[in-house]
Tab-separated table of C-alpha atoms and ligand atoms in Angstrom:
chain	number	residue	atom	x	y	z
A	756	MET	CA	-0.004	-0.037	-0.167
A	757	ILE	CA	1.442	2.971	-1.436
A	758	GLU	CA	-0.559	5.011	1.276
A	759	SER	CA	1.255	4.081	4.025
A	760	LEU	CA	4.195	5.938	3.207
A	761	PHE	CA	2.313	9.094	2.734
A	762	PRO	CA	0.249	11.156	5.598
A	763	ALA	CA	-3.353	9.863	5.570
A	764	GLY	CA	-5.881	11.962	2.841
A	765	ALA	CA	-2.901	12.317	0.321
A	766	PHE	CA	-4.537	10.543	-2.134
A	767	SER	CA	-8.344	10.536	-0.792
A	768	GLU	CA	-9.475	12.360	-4.014
A	769	GLN	CA	-8.248	9.738	-6.296
A	770	GLN	CA	-9.639	6.132	-7.807
A	771	ILE	CA	-6.052	4.979	-7.515
A	772	PRO	CA	-2.997	6.959	-6.242
A	773	ILE	CA	-1.147	9.617	-8.191
A	774	ILE	CA	1.480	11.512	-7.929
A	775	ALA	CA	2.356	13.841	-10.445
A	776	GLY	CA	4.631	17.113	-11.349
A	777	PRO	CA	6.629	18.206	-13.913
A	778	CYS	CA	9.469	16.225	-15.131
A	779	SER	CA	11.867	19.625	-14.013
A	780	ILE	CA	11.415	22.389	-12.103
A	781	GLU	CA	11.919	25.113	-14.416
A	782	SER	CA	11.422	28.572	-12.791
A	783	GLU	CA	9.486	29.813	-9.430
A	784	ALA	CA	6.192	30.753	-11.606
A	785	GLN	CA	6.116	27.297	-13.609
A	786	ILE	CA	6.082	25.105	-10.903
A	787	ALA	CA	3.666	27.631	-8.746
A	788	ASP	CA	1.416	27.200	-11.954
A	789	THR	CA	1.481	23.824	-12.234
A	790	MET	CA	1.310	22.912	-8.834
A	791	GLU	CA	-1.849	24.917	-8.467
A	792	GLN	CA	-3.431	23.224	-11.243
A	793	LEU	CA	-2.608	19.929	-10.162
A	794	SER	CA	-4.405	20.873	-6.963
A	795	LEU	CA	-7.366	22.268	-8.501
A	796	ALA	CA	-7.184	18.199	-9.768
A	797	GLY	CA	-7.150	17.067	-6.959
A	798	ILE	CA	-3.285	16.056	-6.644
A	799	ARG	CA	-1.815	16.427	-3.335
A	800	VAL	CA	1.147	14.666	-3.545
A	801	VAL	CA	3.511	16.203	-6.223
A	802	ARG	CA	6.941	15.194	-8.057
A	803	ALA	CA	9.308	17.432	-9.584
A	804	GLY	CA	13.051	17.137	-10.617
A	805	ALA	CA	15.817	19.885	-9.016
A	806	TRP	CA	18.289	17.904	-10.690
A	807	LYS	CA	18.107	16.436	-14.216
A	808	PRO	CA	20.988	13.419	-14.955
A	809	ARG	CA	20.994	14.097	-18.511
A	810	THR	CA	22.564	11.456	-20.628
A	811	GLN	CA	24.486	13.684	-22.746
A	812	PRO	CA	26.209	17.165	-21.669
A	813	GLY	CA	24.644	20.441	-22.706
A	814	HIS	CA	21.149	20.232	-21.965
A	815	PHE	CA	19.407	21.769	-19.072
A	816	GLU	CA	20.367	20.287	-15.910
A	817	GLY	CA	17.591	21.534	-13.355
A	818	VAL	CA	17.712	24.657	-11.193
A	819	GLY	CA	19.259	23.110	-8.319
A	820	GLU	CA	18.701	24.152	-4.431
A	821	ILE	CA	16.403	27.136	-5.188
A	822	GLY	CA	14.119	25.112	-6.894
A	823	LEU	CA	13.689	22.996	-3.529
A	824	ARG	CA	12.511	26.633	-1.739
A	825	TRP	CA	10.027	27.548	-4.299
A	826	MET	CA	8.135	23.931	-4.464
A	827	ARG	CA	8.470	24.636	-0.510
A	828	GLU	CA	6.777	27.234	-0.594
A	829	THR	CA	4.263	26.491	-2.831
A	830	ALA	CA	3.639	23.415	-1.084
A	831	ASN	CA	3.050	24.972	2.585
A	832	ARG	CA	0.435	27.374	1.055
A	833	LEU	CA	-1.440	24.490	-1.313
A	834	GLY	CA	-0.932	21.830	1.703
A	835	GLN	CA	0.548	19.630	-0.661
A	836	TYR	CA	3.430	16.828	-0.450
A	837	ILE	CA	6.412	17.347	-2.242
A	838	GLY	CA	9.019	15.106	-3.829
A	839	THR	CA	12.358	15.131	-5.838
A	840	GLU	CA	14.904	13.105	-7.524
A	841	VAL	CA	18.381	12.475	-5.292
A	842	CYS	CA	21.131	11.921	-7.403
A	843	LEU	CA	24.302	12.760	-5.058
A	844	PRO	CA	24.397	12.488	-1.258
A	845	SER	CA	24.232	16.065	-1.409
A	846	HIS	CA	20.734	16.147	-3.010
A	847	ALA	CA	19.597	13.937	-0.560
A	848	ARG	CA	20.925	16.342	2.517
A	849	LEU	CA	19.160	19.373	0.820
A	850	ALA	CA	16.097	17.394	0.517
A	851	LEU	CA	16.350	16.675	4.423
A	852	ASP	CA	16.782	20.325	4.929
A	853	TYR	CA	13.431	21.446	3.076
A	854	ARG	CA	11.408	19.064	4.992
A	855	TYR	CA	10.714	16.753	1.468
A	856	ASP	CA	7.680	14.636	2.144
A	857	PHE	CA	9.544	11.877	-0.074
A	858	VAL	CA	12.193	11.341	-2.506
A	859	TRP	CA	12.934	8.981	-5.457
A	860	LEU	CA	16.105	7.651	-6.836
A	861	GLY	CA	16.214	7.683	-10.713
A	862	ALA	CA	16.990	4.880	-13.260
A	863	ARG	CA	20.783	6.564	-13.417
A	864	THR	CA	21.064	6.404	-10.154
A	865	THR	CA	19.475	3.078	-9.136
A	866	SER	CA	22.312	1.524	-11.564
A	867	SER	CA	24.730	3.123	-8.946
A	868	PRO	CA	26.003	1.093	-5.989
A	869	PHE	CA	28.111	3.282	-4.330
A	870	LEU	CA	26.045	6.385	-5.141
A	871	VAL	CA	23.293	4.661	-3.753
A	872	GLU	CA	24.883	3.978	-0.480
A	873	GLU	CA	26.132	7.391	0.231
A	874	ILE	CA	22.712	8.511	-0.433
A	875	ALA	CA	21.271	5.864	2.005
A	876	ARG	CA	24.314	6.959	4.561
A	877	VAL	CA	22.829	10.556	4.757
A	878	LEU	CA	18.863	9.558	4.940
A	879	GLU	CA	19.570	6.878	7.542
A	880	GLY	CA	17.526	7.744	10.723
A	881	SER	CA	14.914	10.466	8.501
A	882	GLU	CA	12.164	8.160	7.942
A	883	LEU	CA	12.077	9.925	4.807
A	884	PRO	CA	10.229	7.792	2.342
A	885	VAL	CA	12.072	6.694	-0.864
A	886	LEU	CA	11.249	5.657	-4.084
A	887	VAL	CA	13.501	3.365	-6.370
A	888	LYS	CA	13.507	3.643	-9.620
A	889	ASN	CA	14.466	0.705	-11.835
A	890	PRO	CA	17.899	0.602	-13.354
A	891	ILE	CA	18.150	1.666	-17.215
A	892	ALA	CA	19.301	-1.877	-18.148
A	893	PRO	CA	16.744	-4.738	-17.222
A	894	ASP	CA	19.265	-6.049	-14.722
A	895	PHE	CA	16.694	-6.997	-11.691
A	896	HIS	CA	19.567	-7.804	-9.303
A	897	LEU	CA	20.783	-4.335	-9.774
A	898	TRP	CA	17.350	-3.127	-8.502
A	899	GLN	CA	16.818	-5.114	-5.546
A	900	GLY	CA	20.631	-4.079	-4.746
A	901	ALA	CA	19.624	-0.493	-4.181
A	902	VAL	CA	16.737	-1.516	-2.239
A	903	GLU	CA	19.013	-3.810	-0.084
A	904	ARG	CA	21.478	-1.009	0.134
A	905	LEU	CA	18.309	1.591	1.750
A	906	GLN	CA	17.291	-1.217	4.228
A	907	ARG	CA	20.522	-1.803	5.424
A	908	HIS	CA	20.955	1.675	6.560
A	909	HIS	CA	17.358	1.438	8.182
A	910	ILE	CA	15.362	2.836	5.586
A	911	GLU	CA	12.209	0.912	5.384
A	912	ARG	CA	9.608	3.417	4.145
A	913	ILE	CA	10.171	2.080	0.257
A	914	ALA	CA	8.179	1.795	-3.132
A	915	LEU	CA	9.635	0.946	-6.282
A	916	ILE	CA	8.544	2.923	-9.596
A	917	LEU	CA	8.749	1.042	-12.756
A	918	ARG	CA	9.820	3.275	-15.534
A	919	GLY	CA	10.539	0.888	-18.062
A	920	PHE	CA	14.120	-0.163	-19.435
A	921	THR	CA	16.347	1.144	-22.451
A	922	ALA	CA	15.589	-1.639	-25.551
A	923	GLN	CA	17.908	-2.510	-27.688
A	924	SER	CA	15.296	-1.206	-30.640
A	925	ARG	CA	13.016	1.316	-30.026
A	926	GLY	CA	9.634	0.523	-30.712
A	927	LEU	CA	5.912	2.512	-30.039
A	928	LEU	CA	7.124	3.041	-26.465
A	929	ARG	CA	10.028	4.776	-25.413
A	930	ASN	CA	10.863	2.460	-22.491
A	931	ASP	CA	9.960	-1.259	-22.863
A	932	PRO	CA	8.018	-1.859	-19.473
A	933	MET	CA	8.971	-5.840	-19.271
A	934	TRP	CA	5.465	-6.140	-17.578
A	935	HIS	CA	6.066	-10.167	-17.411
A	936	GLU	CA	9.679	-10.137	-15.798
A	937	VAL	CA	8.874	-7.209	-13.552
A	938	GLU	CA	6.051	-9.538	-12.150
A	939	LEU	CA	8.237	-12.346	-11.598
A	940	PHE	CA	10.732	-9.913	-9.647
A	941	ARG	CA	8.284	-8.727	-7.655
A	942	ARG	CA	7.661	-11.980	-5.635
A	943	ALA	CA	11.180	-11.509	-4.178
A	944	LEU	CA	10.005	-8.248	-2.777
A	945	PRO	CA	6.124	-8.710	-2.343
A	946	ASP	CA	6.299	-6.122	0.648
A	947	LEU	CA	7.102	-3.329	-1.742
A	948	PRO	CA	4.427	-1.131	-3.170
A	949	ILE	CA	5.110	-0.740	-6.716
A	950	LEU	CA	3.960	2.518	-8.617
A	951	CYS	CA	4.076	2.584	-12.383
A	952	ASP	CA	5.792	5.391	-14.303
A	953	PRO	CA	3.514	5.646	-17.543
A	954	SER	CA	5.284	8.700	-18.890
A	955	HIS	CA	8.831	7.169	-19.040
A	956	ILE	CA	7.833	4.118	-20.612
A	957	SER	CA	5.463	5.885	-23.389
A	958	GLY	CA	7.388	8.911	-23.911
A	959	GLU	CA	4.815	10.317	-25.909
A	960	SER	CA	1.250	11.908	-24.368
A	961	ALA	CA	-0.783	9.775	-26.787
A	962	LEU	CA	-0.112	6.502	-25.283
A	963	LEU	CA	-0.243	7.272	-21.966
A	964	ARG	CA	-3.541	5.984	-21.214
A	965	GLU	CA	-2.939	2.381	-22.999
A	966	VAL	CA	-0.115	2.349	-20.588
A	967	SER	CA	-1.714	3.461	-17.295
A	968	SER	CA	-4.654	1.048	-18.219
A	969	GLU	CA	-2.379	-1.964	-18.533
A	970	ALA	CA	-0.869	-0.959	-15.201
A	971	ILE	CA	-4.270	-0.651	-13.494
A	972	ARG	CA	-5.232	-3.997	-14.938
A	973	ARG	CA	-1.980	-5.394	-13.206
A	974	GLY	CA	-2.823	-3.969	-10.042
A	975	TYR	CA	-0.149	-1.886	-9.855
A	976	ASP	CA	-0.657	0.322	-6.305
A	977	GLY	CA	-0.068	4.089	-8.418
A	978	LEU	CA	0.689	5.933	-11.003
A	979	PHE	CA	3.778	8.457	-11.024
A	980	LEU	CA	3.121	10.993	-13.924
A	981	GLU	CA	4.873	13.669	-15.289
A	982	SER	CA	2.336	17.126	-15.443
A	983	HIS	CA	3.162	20.500	-16.461
A	984	SER	CA	1.111	23.651	-16.984
A	985	THR	CA	1.989	24.021	-20.672
A	986	PRO	CA	3.538	21.237	-21.810
A	987	SER	CA	4.809	22.040	-25.395
A	988	THR	CA	7.316	24.847	-23.330
A	989	ALA	CA	8.757	22.133	-21.091
A	990	LEU	CA	12.740	22.251	-20.791
A	991	THR	CA	12.632	18.441	-20.506
A	992	ASP	CA	10.325	15.385	-21.425
A	993	ALA	CA	7.988	18.168	-23.363
A	994	ALA	CA	6.866	15.320	-25.334
A	995	GLN	CA	5.327	12.732	-22.433
A	996	GLN	CA	3.680	15.511	-19.991
A	997	ILE	CA	0.057	16.344	-20.062
A	998	THR	CA	-1.809	19.067	-18.179
A	999	PRO	CA	-3.228	18.558	-14.927
A	1000	GLU	CA	-6.538	19.158	-16.363
A	1001	GLN	CA	-5.486	16.469	-18.850
A	1002	ILE	CA	-4.884	14.057	-16.018
A	1003	LYS	CA	-8.612	13.789	-15.090
A	1004	ASP	CA	-9.338	13.236	-18.307
A	1005	LEU	CA	-6.964	10.122	-18.379
A	1006	LEU	CA	-8.798	8.642	-14.986
A	1007	HIS	CA	-12.257	9.640	-16.577
A	1008	ARG	CA	-12.073	7.971	-19.154
A	1009	GLU	CA	-10.933	4.952	-17.613
A	1010	GLU	CA	-13.700	3.633	-15.886
A	1011	HIS	CA	-15.391	3.667	-19.743
A	1012	ALA	CA	-12.099	2.878	-21.559
A	1013	GLU	CA	-12.913	-0.703	-22.418
A	1014	ASP	CA	-13.695	-0.758	-25.914
A	1015	GLY	CA	-11.165	1.979	-26.318
A	1016	ILE	CA	-8.006	-0.221	-25.168
A	1017	LEU	CA	-9.282	-3.346	-27.370
A	1018	ARG	CA	-9.391	-0.519	-30.328
A	1019	ASP	CA	-5.937	0.721	-29.323
A	1020	TYR	CA	-4.164	-2.950	-28.771
A	1021	ARG	CA	-5.659	-3.833	-32.411
A	1022	GLU	CA	-4.325	-0.561	-33.643
A	1023	ASP	CA	-0.561	-1.791	-32.506
A	1024	ILE	CA	-0.910	-5.121	-33.791
A	1025	ASP	CA	-2.433	-3.470	-37.234
A	1026	ARG	CA	0.885	-1.141	-37.166
A	1027	ILE	CA	3.119	-4.080	-36.364
A	1028	ASP	CA	1.626	-6.344	-39.251
A	1029	ASP	CA	2.067	-3.216	-41.746
A	1030	GLU	CA	6.189	-3.191	-40.431
A	1031	LEU	CA	6.530	-7.392	-41.310
A	1032	ILE	CA	4.432	-6.871	-44.638
A	1033	HIS	CA	7.075	-3.910	-45.166
A	1034	LEU	CA	10.010	-6.143	-44.129
A	1035	LEU	CA	8.770	-9.181	-46.018
A	1036	ASP	CA	8.724	-7.025	-49.022
A	1037	GLN	CA	12.288	-6.248	-48.420
A	1038	ARG	CA	13.132	-9.757	-48.067
A	1039	MET	CA	11.626	-11.072	-51.017
A	1040	ARG	CA	13.782	-8.036	-53.279
A	1041	LEU	CA	16.941	-9.628	-51.104
A	1042	THR	CA	16.060	-13.619	-52.364
A	1043	ARG	CA	15.759	-12.236	-56.304
A	1044	LEU	CA	18.897	-10.549	-55.581
A	1045	VAL	CA	20.267	-13.950	-54.431
A	1046	GLY	CA	18.752	-16.011	-57.077
A	1047	GLU	CA	20.495	-13.882	-59.670
A	1048	TRP	CA	23.600	-14.257	-58.053
A	1049	LYS	CA	23.278	-18.089	-57.987
A	1050	ALA	CA	22.101	-18.306	-61.766
A	1051	ASP	CA	25.028	-16.153	-62.666
A	1052	HIS	CA	27.396	-18.644	-60.652
A	1053	HIS	CA	25.649	-21.790	-62.007
A	1054	LEU	CA	24.385	-23.068	-58.631
A	1055	SER	CA	21.440	-24.964	-57.682
A	1056	LEU	CA	19.101	-22.404	-56.349
A	1057	TYR	CA	17.595	-25.147	-53.451
A	1058	GLN	CA	20.410	-25.078	-51.377
A	1059	PRO	CA	19.494	-27.513	-48.178
A	1060	GLU	CA	22.245	-26.973	-46.233
A	1061	ARG	CA	21.829	-23.056	-45.803
A	1062	LEU	CA	17.593	-23.819	-45.278
A	1063	ARG	CA	18.469	-26.193	-42.264
A	1064	SER	CA	21.099	-23.927	-40.433
A	1065	MET	CA	18.568	-21.029	-41.078
A	1066	ILE	CA	15.410	-22.721	-39.431
A	1067	GLU	CA	17.607	-24.072	-36.569
A	1068	ASP	CA	19.335	-20.210	-36.031
A	1069	HIS	CA	15.719	-18.575	-36.125
A	1070	ARG	CA	14.155	-21.643	-33.749
A	1071	ARG	CA	17.069	-20.615	-31.067
A	1072	ARG	CA	16.480	-16.992	-31.335
A	1073	ALA	CA	12.377	-17.534	-31.176
A	1074	GLY	CA	13.113	-19.611	-27.899
A	1075	LEU	CA	15.286	-16.334	-26.470
A	1076	TYR	CA	12.745	-14.529	-26.900
A	1077	GLY	CA	9.961	-16.986	-25.409
A	1078	VAL	CA	8.092	-16.701	-29.257
A	1079	SER	CA	6.946	-20.594	-30.388
A	1080	GLU	CA	9.349	-22.288	-32.052
A	1081	GLU	CA	7.057	-24.160	-34.378
A	1082	LEU	CA	5.207	-20.948	-35.291
A	1083	VAL	CA	8.646	-19.752	-36.304
A	1084	GLU	CA	9.722	-22.836	-38.059
A	1085	GLU	CA	6.561	-22.838	-39.829
A	1086	LEU	CA	6.856	-18.981	-40.795
A	1087	PHE	CA	10.058	-19.540	-42.491
A	1088	ARG	CA	9.540	-22.547	-44.555
A	1089	THR	CA	6.475	-21.135	-45.795
A	1090	ILE	CA	8.481	-17.674	-46.693
A	1091	HIS	CA	11.586	-19.908	-48.110
A	1092	ASP	CA	9.390	-21.833	-50.288
A	1093	HIS	CA	7.862	-18.633	-51.726
A	1094	SER	CA	11.603	-17.329	-52.314
A	1095	LEU	CA	12.371	-20.498	-54.291
A	1096	SER	CA	9.306	-20.231	-56.251
A	1097	SER	CA	9.914	-16.619	-57.155
A	1098	GLN	CA	13.742	-17.456	-58.039
A	1099	ARG	CA	12.492	-20.393	-60.150
A	1100	GLU	CA	9.928	-18.181	-61.910
A	1101	GLN	CA	13.191	-15.628	-62.289
A	1102	ALA	CA	15.530	-18.030	-63.627
A	1103	SER	CA	12.730	-19.352	-65.960
A	1104	LYS	CA	12.549	-16.119	-67.793
A	1105	ARG	CA	15.919	-15.841	-67.946
A	1106	GLU	CA	16.459	-18.988	-69.812
B	1569	PEP	C1	11.968	11.494	-14.237
B	1569	PEP	O1	11.600	10.901	-13.288
B	1569	PEP	O2	12.259	13.034	-14.618
B	1569	PEP	C2	13.469	11.175	-14.588
B	1569	PEP	C3	14.490	11.708	-14.883
B	1569	PEP	O3	13.276	9.863	-14.403
B	1569	PEP	P1	14.167	8.408	-14.716
B	1569	PEP	O4	15.335	8.136	-14.032
B	1569	PEP	O5	13.045	7.536	-14.793
B	1569	PEP	O6	14.970	8.470	-16.339
B	1570	MN	MN1	11.102	13.425	-17.175
């Protein structure tokens, strides 16, 4: 229960617990406006980054300590609870100084054992709730290790946040949620609440509803959302932020979203099928070139050894992904048959 980490009533105005706020604190006006709008939308627990660990230098890295002061003052006025990302022990010390209500470890920090250790040392004895995002790479031991380091410093008020993992090739989503693997991992830490961060998983506001629905369907304890008063002007993660007003809409539609969810899934499947057809077209073009080369070099078109090793390879890869090996074999035998017929047809035209 994520509720147990926050004062009573912190989430009372919501169907499910929501922590929301801008990716970054950008200016006094921006954080105050956003927090006011969040308050009107019934959000009492607010997130915002004062320090932004950017993948590459030269981008906005946050306003730092002054941002904590702006946020604290606004929270006092509006009666909200606030949290920020701590990337260094000095950040954790400042979060304590400004009486923050929670902090989180970002994906990059969770990936760094010495930093987690030093931050845990600072927070020891403070009772401050710490939310631990998954590391960038799908290394579940690293995620669990960060939690254990906190626990060894007697930090007991901990929750997890799934923000997705960097994927080898980016699909529709910015980060791969690996829902199934995360569920297996959670069995190792059954007592920790887990929030879903649909903003960093989707990377795009249009996909938020679908990812949020999936998290709710899977029994996540709440959402950790990025929300900005004017998302298009945001200095970081502009594409994935929504206005506080839209949060209400996101969840409002949730109640009646069954048809919408099915439709969205089908649209995604159609897009993938479309890509598959495009890839098949590229594959057929290549096999025609191979056919010409074989004819030029007087080789036989059918090469059983090549077919055997290709099927063996594809079955092994399918196994790695958990895709049915039988399906993959059947599919590639069919594709291969078609390639061969097309090469034969081509050869008969040359004769
Ligand atoms: C964030 O929450 O703004 C953030 C930087 O997240 P992550 O660590 O998940 O990239
Ligand atoms: Mn962000």
